Amino acid sequence: MKPCYIWLFRLLPPLQLTPVSRAVLGFGVDPSLRINVFSELSLGEDPFEGVSQVQGFHDESRAFLFQGTSRNVRATEEGAERMLKKLRNRGEFTVVATLKQEHLNSGVILSIHHADQRFLELESSGQRNEVRLHFRTQANQAHTEIFPYTLADDQWHKVSLAISASHVILHVDCNRIYERVVEVPSMDLPKETSFWLGQRNSAHGFFKGTMQDVQILVMPQGYISQCPDLNRTCPTCSDFHGLVQKIMELQDILAKTSSKLSVAEEKMNGLETCYCERTCSVKGVIYREDDAWTDGCRNCTCSNGTVQCETISCPPPDCPAGTAPVYVNGICCKECKPVCVFSGRELVEGDMKAVRDSSGKCLLFQCRDRSMHRVVSGSCPELHCPESEQIALTDRCCKVCRGHDFCAEGNGCMEHSDCINLEAAACCSCKDGFRPLRDDNAYCEDIDECAEGKHYCRENTMCVNTPGSFMCICHSGYIRIDDYSCTEHDECVTGQHSCDENALCFNTVGGHSCSCKPGYTGNGTVCRALCDGMCQNGGTCVSPNSCVCQQGFTGKRCETDIDECTNGLVECDSRATCVNLPGWYHCECRDGYHDNGRFTANGGSCEDVDECKSGKNGCANDTVCFNLDGGYDCRCPHGHNCTGDCIHDNKVKHNSQIWVLENDRCSVCSCQTGLVMCRRMVCDCENPTVDLFCCPECDSRLSSQCLHQNGLLTYSSGDSWVENCQQCQCLQGEVDCWPLSCPSVDCEFTLVPEGECCPRCITDPCQADTIRNDITKTCLDEHGITRFTGSSWIKHGTECTLCQCKNGHICCSVDPMCL
């Protein structure tokens, strides 16, 4: 339904809805385009542990409270397939939900994933105040789009995320918050893809709070169903009246249809005692049992719901004198028709003959009632072809251009017969796979290649006749070699199997099975090495009990972070300080300095901040600010008696006063002789009143521990780790992960080394993952042809060598499609 229809429905008195109910019901949305997640999961009908029905944002639909971590709100295989069928390969859809999320909770609203591939996951992080969209691109790469916004504030919010190809729009409370262009998401959802609500899986991403009206709308601008006032497209007055009339007609049709359905139900109730007769449907005509009819040159009957036809056998024509056998349109066999004798030739009834008199004038005659009669012909149409291309015909006075379409003037070619234009007439020709039933090819019948042995099906196949052709179907347990033959082969020997390289292949009749080798786990198609205790911090288990660590980590299980700063592996500029991060480091500008935009790796781009000019100082009104290298000083003018007070957040703080920041309860500030000094609160775990929010490492409760993604390790509150290029943290029993931040790199060619997460600058363009393309730089190929940056071509004399122009450099490699 068009968006302007929503505006129309809101105007009609019989269909008026309150703003809330319009948002809830999504009025005007085709049910086939809507996935009601609560209904598909049977929430409220089938009990789920940790989920209970509560009062919602409104009373028009049900709302559910999600609590605890012992729950499995997952769609059944049948339910998931119903929902995914509507989403599969769709490039345009919208996720809408009304929710109230607990403070500081980080949880998944819904997740659609297969194994570790997240095809669509909407997450709200209360710990970092972010909304995250996880998906896979059409290049089969994992991608996360982050929208800084706070949903976890224990307040009701209406949320919609619309995806249209590469366009993503986030609405919160009917306000457009973000609009971005991203890589096109892939919705090529494989079978057995799982659908979760309020969690990522049975162990992670638990949403805590209340959800209502969770839907996926497979349509453009689906957010209008939640916020109809966002639709500003209005119909004209003419459109409006036409739509009103159409709705009134539809209401009348609905009333009449309801009446007819009522009568039909009464009749159907009496059908149980009736005899059900099987009928045949041919070309839109229904035939009853034993009915007979003629279909072209075949006599057909309806027998037990099946059409059975036999070819008509035409007797030899025995025509009396003065008549001749001819074909008549719509009749299979020849019939006797009167003839006329004209210029020594016999013409049958209806035939035309054109002759020219001595003056060249054309006279047209027709055979009627055994004699030729003069026919008055009209004027001839103007021909748009040279005279040499004009053809005179024997049955008409008017000439035609060469290539004239005689078939368009009408023909007697029936089903399975094609009309073919000749130079001066048209004829019929049977299609491939059909034989003529008449010598003029007007009627044709299918050739049963299987019954007549005119097929090419070989061993291990069964021939099946089709209209105009045939098919060779493989016997059970055999696979196709080509269109005509099949074989039962050992996929394990030929390598045509789906087993992992670390799995054993077992051949079976018509197929094979896979089983992982000892020391590996999986389903045989995918096998992963088993490492005792599992590899930590993004390490990869490459063989049983053998981990390969990402750069920046070491240890048998990659459990130890290498501190590049304390080990003396890094030398930062004097204006910067080395900050150790999990797996890497960063030269960060010291307080009082900021980067000038050049972003050098060692911090050499840090320069002094003039706090006096920028106003970023805490000098009181009775002191004077003096800029210093890396800081500033508040000095009392000569001859004045200064108070030593400070200005902080436009408020006066007295000398020696201590306070806690309003927006960060874990930071303490003090005023020291006109200077504001702030620091992180010191954690004393021996203090029974310590704030566990600011000091999560002091939280010793078992309920505050977190389970690692591998399900084997536990972390205490406050612990951090790296997993799959994501920084993860455990806070009071909840795991929150976000993409690992990488330092900016300002270079022409970059590469993300295998096992690492952040790009590095390289000098070889042929190894680069990312290139800052310069369209002014070109390449000269082996033929001397100029190629622009970004173009690719197959090298001359080869079939599989693919070359690319990368900023003036030619890079060639073997095309993987040839392998």
JSON list of N, CA and C in Angstrom, two decimals, residues 254-312:
[
{"chain": "A", "resi": 254, "resn": "LEU", "atom": "N", "xyz": [-16.70, -6.51, 0.23]},
{"chain": "A", "resi": 254, "resn": "LEU", "atom": "CA", "xyz": [-16.48, -7.30, 1.44]},
{"chain": "A", "resi": 254, "resn": "LEU", "atom": "C", "xyz": [-17.79, -7.80, 2.02]},
{"chain": "A", "resi": 255, "resn": "ALA", "atom": "N", "xyz": [-18.79, -6.93, 2.06]},
{"chain": "A", "resi": 255, "resn": "ALA", "atom": "CA", "xyz": [-20.10, -7.34, 2.60]},
{"chain": "A", "resi": 255, "resn": "ALA", "atom": "C", "xyz": [-20.72, -8.43, 1.75]},
{"chain": "A", "resi": 256, "resn": "LYS", "atom": "N", "xyz": [-20.67, -8.26, 0.41]},
{"chain": "A", "resi": 256, "resn": "LYS", "atom": "CA", "xyz": [-21.25, -9.28, -0.48]},
{"chain": "A", "resi": 256, "resn": "LYS", "atom": "C", "xyz": [-20.49, -10.59, -0.39]},
{"chain": "A", "resi": 257, "resn": "THR", "atom": "N", "xyz": [-19.14, -10.49, -0.30]},
{"chain": "A", "resi": 257, "resn": "THR", "atom": "CA", "xyz": [-18.33, -11.71, -0.20]},
{"chain": "A", "resi": 257, "resn": "THR", "atom": "C", "xyz": [-18.62, -12.45, 1.10]},
{"chain": "A", "resi": 258, "resn": "SER", "atom": "N", "xyz": [-18.81, -11.72, 2.19]},
{"chain": "A", "resi": 258, "resn": "SER", "atom": "CA", "xyz": [-19.12, -12.35, 3.47]},
{"chain": "A", "resi": 258, "resn": "SER", "atom": "C", "xyz": [-20.43, -13.10, 3.38]},
{"chain": "A", "resi": 259, "resn": "SER", "atom": "N", "xyz": [-21.43, -12.51, 2.67]},
{"chain": "A", "resi": 259, "resn": "SER", "atom": "CA", "xyz": [-22.73, -13.18, 2.51]},
{"chain": "A", "resi": 259, "resn": "SER", "atom": "C", "xyz": [-22.57, -14.45, 1.70]},
{"chain": "A", "resi": 260, "resn": "LYS", "atom": "N", "xyz": [-21.77, -14.37, 0.61]},
{"chain": "A", "resi": 260, "resn": "LYS", "atom": "CA", "xyz": [-21.58, -15.56, -0.22]},
{"chain": "A", "resi": 260, "resn": "LYS", "atom": "C", "xyz": [-20.82, -16.65, 0.55]},
{"chain": "A", "resi": 261, "resn": "LEU", "atom": "N", "xyz": [-19.85, -16.25, 1.37]},
{"chain": "A", "resi": 261, "resn": "LEU", "atom": "CA", "xyz": [-19.11, -17.23, 2.16]},
{"chain": "A", "resi": 261, "resn": "LEU", "atom": "C", "xyz": [-20.01, -17.95, 3.14]},
{"chain": "A", "resi": 262, "resn": "SER", "atom": "N", "xyz": [-20.97, -17.21, 3.69]},
{"chain": "A", "resi": 262, "resn": "SER", "atom": "CA", "xyz": [-21.92, -17.82, 4.62]},
{"chain": "A", "resi": 262, "resn": "SER", "atom": "C", "xyz": [-22.75, -18.89, 3.94]},
{"chain": "A", "resi": 263, "resn": "VAL", "atom": "N", "xyz": [-23.21, -18.58, 2.72]},
{"chain": "A", "resi": 263, "resn": "VAL", "atom": "CA", "xyz": [-23.99, -19.56, 1.96]},
{"chain": "A", "resi": 263, "resn": "VAL", "atom": "C", "xyz": [-23.11, -20.75, 1.58]},
{"chain": "A", "resi": 264, "resn": "ALA", "atom": "N", "xyz": [-21.86, -20.46, 1.20]},
{"chain": "A", "resi": 264, "resn": "ALA", "atom": "CA", "xyz": [-20.95, -21.53, 0.80]},
{"chain": "A", "resi": 264, "resn": "ALA", "atom": "C", "xyz": [-20.66, -22.47, 1.97]},
{"chain": "A", "resi": 265, "resn": "GLU", "atom": "N", "xyz": [-20.53, -21.92, 3.18]},
{"chain": "A", "resi": 265, "resn": "GLU", "atom": "CA", "xyz": [-20.29, -22.76, 4.34]},
{"chain": "A", "resi": 265, "resn": "GLU", "atom": "C", "xyz": [-21.45, -23.72, 4.57]},
{"chain": "A", "resi": 266, "resn": "GLU", "atom": "N", "xyz": [-22.67, -23.23, 4.39]},
{"chain": "A", "resi": 266, "resn": "GLU", "atom": "CA", "xyz": [-23.84, -24.10, 4.56]},
{"chain": "A", "resi": 266, "resn": "GLU", "atom": "C", "xyz": [-23.81, -25.25, 3.56]},
{"chain": "A", "resi": 267, "resn": "LYS", "atom": "N", "xyz": [-23.43, -24.94, 2.32]},
{"chain": "A", "resi": 267, "resn": "LYS", "atom": "CA", "xyz": [-23.39, -25.98, 1.30]},
{"chain": "A", "resi": 267, "resn": "LYS", "atom": "C", "xyz": [-22.25, -26.96, 1.58]},
{"chain": "A", "resi": 268, "resn": "MET", "atom": "N", "xyz": [-21.11, -26.44, 2.05]},
{"chain": "A", "resi": 268, "resn": "MET", "atom": "CA", "xyz": [-19.97, -27.32, 2.32]},
{"chain": "A", "resi": 268, "resn": "MET", "atom": "C", "xyz": [-20.26, -28.28, 3.46]},
{"chain": "A", "resi": 269, "resn": "ASN", "atom": "N", "xyz": [-21.11, -27.85, 4.39]},
{"chain": "A", "resi": 269, "resn": "ASN", "atom": "CA", "xyz": [-21.45, -28.74, 5.51]},
{"chain": "A", "resi": 269, "resn": "ASN", "atom": "C", "xyz": [-22.17, -30.00, 5.04]},
{"chain": "A", "resi": 270, "resn": "GLY", "atom": "N", "xyz": [-22.84, -29.89, 3.88]},
{"chain": "A", "resi": 270, "resn": "GLY", "atom": "CA", "xyz": [-23.56, -31.05, 3.35]},
{"chain": "A", "resi": 270, "resn": "GLY", "atom": "C", "xyz": [-22.76, -31.87, 2.38]},
{"chain": "A", "resi": 271, "resn": "LEU", "atom": "N", "xyz": [-21.50, -31.48, 2.12]},
{"chain": "A", "resi": 271, "resn": "LEU", "atom": "CA", "xyz": [-20.69, -32.20, 1.14]},
{"chain": "A", "resi": 271, "resn": "LEU", "atom": "C", "xyz": [-20.11, -33.50, 1.68]},
{"chain": "A", "resi": 272, "resn": "GLU", "atom": "N", "xyz": [-20.15, -33.69, 3.01]},
{"chain": "A", "resi": 272, "resn": "GLU", "atom": "CA", "xyz": [-19.54, -34.90, 3.57]},
{"chain": "A", "resi": 272, "resn": "GLU", "atom": "C", "xyz": [-20.22, -36.17, 3.08]},
{"chain": "A", "resi": 273, "resn": "THR", "atom": "N", "xyz": [-21.51, -36.08, 2.76]},
{"chain": "A", "resi": 273, "resn": "THR", "atom": "CA", "xyz": [-22.24, -37.26, 2.30]},
{"chain": "A", "resi": 273, "resn": "THR", "atom": "C", "xyz": [-22.26, -37.35, 0.78]},
{"chain": "A", "resi": 274, "resn": "CYS", "atom": "N", "xyz": [-21.60, -36.41, 0.10]},
{"chain": "A", "resi": 274, "resn": "CYS", "atom": "CA", "xyz": [-21.64, -36.38, -1.37]},
{"chain": "A", "resi": 274, "resn": "CYS", "atom": "C", "xyz": [-20.51, -37.22, -1.95]},
{"chain": "A", "resi": 275, "resn": "TYR", "atom": "N", "xyz": [-20.76, -37.67, -3.17]},
{"chain": "A", "resi": 275, "resn": "TYR", "atom": "CA", "xyz": [-19.73, -38.38, -3.93]},
{"chain": "A", "resi": 275, "resn": "TYR", "atom": "C", "xyz": [-18.87, -37.33, -4.64]},
{"chain": "A", "resi": 276, "resn": "CYS", "atom": "N", "xyz": [-17.56, -37.42, -4.46]},
{"chain": "A", "resi": 276, "resn": "CYS", "atom": "CA", "xyz": [-16.65, -36.44, -5.06]},
{"chain": "A", "resi": 276, "resn": "CYS", "atom": "C", "xyz": [-16.19, -36.96, -6.42]},
{"chain": "A", "resi": 277, "resn": "GLU", "atom": "N", "xyz": [-16.55, -36.25, -7.44]},
{"chain": "A", "resi": 277, "resn": "GLU", "atom": "CA", "xyz": [-16.19, -36.65, -8.80]},
{"chain": "A", "resi": 277, "resn": "GLU", "atom": "C", "xyz": [-14.94, -35.90, -9.23]},
{"chain": "A", "resi": 278, "resn": "ARG", "atom": "N", "xyz": [-13.99, -36.63, -9.79]},
{"chain": "A", "resi": 278, "resn": "ARG", "atom": "CA", "xyz": [-12.77, -36.00, -10.27]},
{"chain": "A", "resi": 278, "resn": "ARG", "atom": "C", "xyz": [-13.01, -35.49, -11.69]},
{"chain": "A", "resi": 279, "resn": "THR", "atom": "N", "xyz": [-12.60, -34.27, -11.92]},
{"chain": "A", "resi": 279, "resn": "THR", "atom": "CA", "xyz": [-12.81, -33.64, -13.22]},
{"chain": "A", "resi": 279, "resn": "THR", "atom": "C", "xyz": [-11.47, -33.34, -13.88]},
{"chain": "A", "resi": 280, "resn": "CYS", "atom": "N", "xyz": [-11.54, -32.91, -15.13]},
{"chain": "A", "resi": 280, "resn": "CYS", "atom": "CA", "xyz": [-10.35, -32.56, -15.89]},
{"chain": "A", "resi": 280, "resn": "CYS", "atom": "C", "xyz": [-10.46, -31.10, -16.32]},
{"chain": "A", "resi": 281, "resn": "SER", "atom": "N", "xyz": [-9.38, -30.38, -16.22]},
{"chain": "A", "resi": 281, "resn": "SER", "atom": "CA", "xyz": [-9.34, -28.98, -16.64]},
{"chain": "A", "resi": 281, "resn": "SER", "atom": "C", "xyz": [-8.39, -28.86, -17.83]},
{"chain": "A", "resi": 282, "resn": "VAL", "atom": "N", "xyz": [-8.93, -28.41, -18.95]},
{"chain": "A", "resi": 282, "resn": "VAL", "atom": "CA", "xyz": [-8.14, -28.26, -20.17]},
{"chain": "A", "resi": 282, "resn": "VAL", "atom": "C", "xyz": [-8.39, -26.88, -20.76]},
{"chain": "A", "resi": 283, "resn": "LYS", "atom": "N", "xyz": [-7.36, -26.07, -20.81]},
{"chain": "A", "resi": 283, "resn": "LYS", "atom": "CA", "xyz": [-7.44, -24.73, -21.41]},
{"chain": "A", "resi": 283, "resn": "LYS", "atom": "C", "xyz": [-8.58, -23.92, -20.82]},
{"chain": "A", "resi": 284, "resn": "GLY", "atom": "N", "xyz": [-8.76, -24.03, -19.50]},
{"chain": "A", "resi": 284, "resn": "GLY", "atom": "CA", "xyz": [-9.77, -23.23, -18.82]},
{"chain": "A", "resi": 284, "resn": "GLY", "atom": "C", "xyz": [-11.16, -23.85, -18.87]},
{"chain": "A", "resi": 285, "resn": "VAL", "atom": "N", "xyz": [-11.33, -25.00, -19.51]},
{"chain": "A", "resi": 285, "resn": "VAL", "atom": "CA", "xyz": [-12.64, -25.68, -19.60]},
{"chain": "A", "resi": 285, "resn": "VAL", "atom": "C", "xyz": [-12.62, -26.89, -18.67]},
{"chain": "A", "resi": 286, "resn": "ILE", "atom": "N", "xyz": [-13.71, -27.05, -17.89]},
{"chain": "A", "resi": 286, "resn": "ILE", "atom": "CA", "xyz": [-13.82, -28.18, -16.96]},
{"chain": "A", "resi": 286, "resn": "ILE", "atom": "C", "xyz": [-14.65, -29.28, -17.62]},
{"chain": "A", "resi": 287, "resn": "TYR", "atom": "N", "xyz": [-14.11, -30.50, -17.65]},
{"chain": "A", "resi": 287, "resn": "TYR", "atom": "CA", "xyz": [-14.81, -31.65, -18.20]},
{"chain": "A", "resi": 287, "resn": "TYR", "atom": "C", "xyz": [-15.07, -32.65, -17.07]},
{"chain": "A", "resi": 288, "resn": "ARG", "atom": "N", "xyz": [-16.28, -33.25, -17.10]},
{"chain": "A", "resi": 288, "resn": "ARG", "atom": "CA", "xyz": [-16.64, -34.24, -16.08]},
{"chain": "A", "resi": 288, "resn": "ARG", "atom": "C", "xyz": [-16.19, -35.63, -16.50]},
{"chain": "A", "resi": 289, "resn": "GLU", "atom": "N", "xyz": [-16.35, -36.57, -15.60]},
{"chain": "A", "resi": 289, "resn": "GLU", "atom": "CA", "xyz": [-15.96, -37.95, -15.86]},
{"chain": "A", "resi": 289, "resn": "GLU", "atom": "C", "xyz": [-16.65, -38.47, -17.11]},
{"chain": "A", "resi": 290, "resn": "ASP", "atom": "N", "xyz": [-15.87, -39.11, -18.01]},
{"chain": "A", "resi": 290, "resn": "ASP", "atom": "CA", "xyz": [-16.33, -39.74, -19.27]},
{"chain": "A", "resi": 290, "resn": "ASP", "atom": "C", "xyz": [-16.74, -38.72, -20.33]},
{"chain": "A", "resi": 291, "resn": "ASP", "atom": "N", "xyz": [-16.58, -37.40, -20.04]},
{"chain": "A", "resi": 291, "resn": "ASP", "atom": "CA", "xyz": [-16.84, -36.42, -21.10]},
{"chain": "A", "resi": 291, "resn": "ASP", "atom": "C", "xyz": [-15.83, -36.60, -22.22]},
{"chain": "A", "resi": 292, "resn": "ALA", "atom": "N", "xyz": [-16.29, -36.38, -23.48]},
{"chain": "A", "resi": 292, "resn": "ALA", "atom": "CA", "xyz": [-15.42, -36.51, -24.64]},
{"chain": "A", "resi": 292, "resn": "ALA", "atom": "C", "xyz": [-15.45, -35.21, -25.43]},
{"chain": "A", "resi": 293, "resn": "TRP", "atom": "N", "xyz": [-14.34, -34.90, -26.04]},
{"chain": "A", "resi": 293, "resn": "TRP", "atom": "CA", "xyz": [-14.25, -33.69, -26.87]},
{"chain": "A", "resi": 293, "resn": "TRP", "atom": "C", "xyz": [-13.11, -33.86, -27.87]},
{"chain": "A", "resi": 294, "resn": "THR", "atom": "N", "xyz": [-13.12, -32.99, -28.86]},
{"chain": "A", "resi": 294, "resn": "THR", "atom": "CA", "xyz": [-12.08, -33.01, -29.89]},
{"chain": "A", "resi": 294, "resn": "THR", "atom": "C", "xyz": [-11.13, -31.86, -29.66]},
{"chain": "A", "resi": 295, "resn": "ASP", "atom": "N", "xyz": [-9.85, -32.17, -29.60]},
{"chain": "A", "resi": 295, "resn": "ASP", "atom": "CA", "xyz": [-8.81, -31.16, -29.42]},
{"chain": "A", "resi": 295, "resn": "ASP", "atom": "C", "xyz": [-7.90, -31.21, -30.63]},
{"chain": "A", "resi": 296, "resn": "GLY", "atom": "N", "xyz": [-8.22, -30.38, -31.64]},
{"chain": "A", "resi": 296, "resn": "GLY", "atom": "CA", "xyz": [-7.43, -30.39, -32.87]},
{"chain": "A", "resi": 296, "resn": "GLY", "atom": "C", "xyz": [-7.60, -31.70, -33.59]},
{"chain": "A", "resi": 297, "resn": "CYS", "atom": "N", "xyz": [-6.53, -32.44, -33.72]},
{"chain": "A", "resi": 297, "resn": "CYS", "atom": "CA", "xyz": [-6.56, -33.73, -34.41]},
{"chain": "A", "resi": 297, "resn": "CYS", "atom": "C", "xyz": [-6.52, -34.88, -33.41]},
{"chain": "A", "resi": 298, "resn": "ARG", "atom": "N", "xyz": [-7.08, -34.66, -32.21]},
{"chain": "A", "resi": 298, "resn": "ARG", "atom": "CA", "xyz": [-7.11, -35.71, -31.20]},
{"chain": "A", "resi": 298, "resn": "ARG", "atom": "C", "xyz": [-8.51, -35.81, -30.59]},
{"chain": "A", "resi": 299, "resn": "ASN", "atom": "N", "xyz": [-8.96, -37.03, -30.35]},
{"chain": "A", "resi": 299, "resn": "ASN", "atom": "CA", "xyz": [-10.18, -37.28, -29.60]},
{"chain": "A", "resi": 299, "resn": "ASN", "atom": "C", "xyz": [-9.80, -37.54, -28.15]},
{"chain": "A", "resi": 300, "resn": "CYS", "atom": "N", "xyz": [-10.35, -36.75, -27.22]},
{"chain": "A", "resi": 300, "resn": "CYS", "atom": "CA", "xyz": [-9.95, -36.83, -25.82]},
{"chain": "A", "resi": 300, "resn": "CYS", "atom": "C", "xyz": [-11.14, -37.18, -24.94]},
{"chain": "A", "resi": 301, "resn": "THR", "atom": "N", "xyz": [-10.85, -37.86, -23.83]},
{"chain": "A", "resi": 301, "resn": "THR", "atom": "CA", "xyz": [-11.86, -38.19, -22.82]},
{"chain": "A", "resi": 301, "resn": "THR", "atom": "C", "xyz": [-11.28, -37.89, -21.45]},
{"chain": "A", "resi": 302, "resn": "CYS", "atom": "N", "xyz": [-12.18, -37.65, -20.47]},
{"chain": "A", "resi": 302, "resn": "CYS", "atom": "CA", "xyz": [-11.78, -37.43, -19.08]},
{"chain": "A", "resi": 302, "resn": "CYS", "atom": "C", "xyz": [-12.04, -38.72, -18.32]},
{"chain": "A", "resi": 303, "resn": "SER", "atom": "N", "xyz": [-10.98, -39.33, -17.80]},
{"chain": "A", "resi": 303, "resn": "SER", "atom": "CA", "xyz": [-11.11, -40.59, -17.08]},
{"chain": "A", "resi": 303, "resn": "SER", "atom": "C", "xyz": [-10.41, -40.48, -15.74]},
{"chain": "A", "resi": 304, "resn": "ASN", "atom": "N", "xyz": [-11.21, -40.49, -14.65]},
{"chain": "A", "resi": 304, "resn": "ASN", "atom": "CA", "xyz": [-10.67, -40.44, -13.28]},
{"chain": "A", "resi": 304, "resn": "ASN", "atom": "C", "xyz": [-9.74, -39.25, -13.09]},
{"chain": "A", "resi": 305, "resn": "GLY", "atom": "N", "xyz": [-10.14, -38.11, -13.65]},
{"chain": "A", "resi": 305, "resn": "GLY", "atom": "CA", "xyz": [-9.36, -36.89, -13.46]},
{"chain": "A", "resi": 305, "resn": "GLY", "atom": "C", "xyz": [-8.16, -36.77, -14.38]},
{"chain": "A", "resi": 306, "resn": "THR", "atom": "N", "xyz": [-7.97, -37.72, -15.29]},
{"chain": "A", "resi": 306, "resn": "THR", "atom": "CA", "xyz": [-6.83, -37.70, -16.21]},
{"chain": "A", "resi": 306, "resn": "THR", "atom": "C", "xyz": [-7.31, -37.57, -17.64]},
{"chain": "A", "resi": 307, "resn": "VAL", "atom": "N", "xyz": [-6.66, -36.71, -18.41]},
{"chain": "A", "resi": 307, "resn": "VAL", "atom": "CA", "xyz": [-7.02, -36.54, -19.82]},
{"chain": "A", "resi": 307, "resn": "VAL", "atom": "C", "xyz": [-6.31, -37.60, -20.65]},
{"chain": "A", "resi": 308, "resn": "GLN", "atom": "N", "xyz": [-7.08, -38.34, -21.44]},
{"chain": "A", "resi": 308, "resn": "GLN", "atom": "CA", "xyz": [-6.52, -39.36, -22.32]},
{"chain": "A", "resi": 308, "resn": "GLN", "atom": "C", "xyz": [-6.94, -39.02, -23.75]},
{"chain": "A", "resi": 309, "resn": "CYS", "atom": "N", "xyz": [-5.94, -38.94, -24.64]},
{"chain": "A", "resi": 309, "resn": "CYS", "atom": "CA", "xyz": [-6.22, -38.53, -26.03]},
{"chain": "A", "resi": 309, "resn": "CYS", "atom": "C", "xyz": [-5.66, -39.55, -27.01]},
{"chain": "A", "resi": 310, "resn": "GLU", "atom": "N", "xyz": [-6.35, -39.70, -28.15]},
{"chain": "A", "resi": 310, "resn": "GLU", "atom": "CA", "xyz": [-5.90, -40.54, -29.26]},
{"chain": "A", "resi": 310, "resn": "GLU", "atom": "C", "xyz": [-5.95, -39.73, -30.54]},
{"chain": "A", "resi": 311, "resn": "THR", "atom": "N", "xyz": [-4.96, -39.94, -31.39]},
{"chain": "A", "resi": 311, "resn": "THR", "atom": "CA", "xyz": [-4.90, -39.21, -32.65]},
{"chain": "A", "resi": 311, "resn": "THR", "atom": "C", "xyz": [-6.03, -39.66, -33.58]},
{"chain": "A", "resi": 312, "resn": "ILE", "atom": "N", "xyz": [-6.68, -38.68, -34.22]},
{"chain": "A", "resi": 312, "resn": "ILE", "atom": "CA", "xyz": [-7.77, -38.97, -35.16]},
{"chain": "A", "resi": 312, "resn": "ILE", "atom": "C", "xyz": [-7.19, -39.59, -36.43]}
]
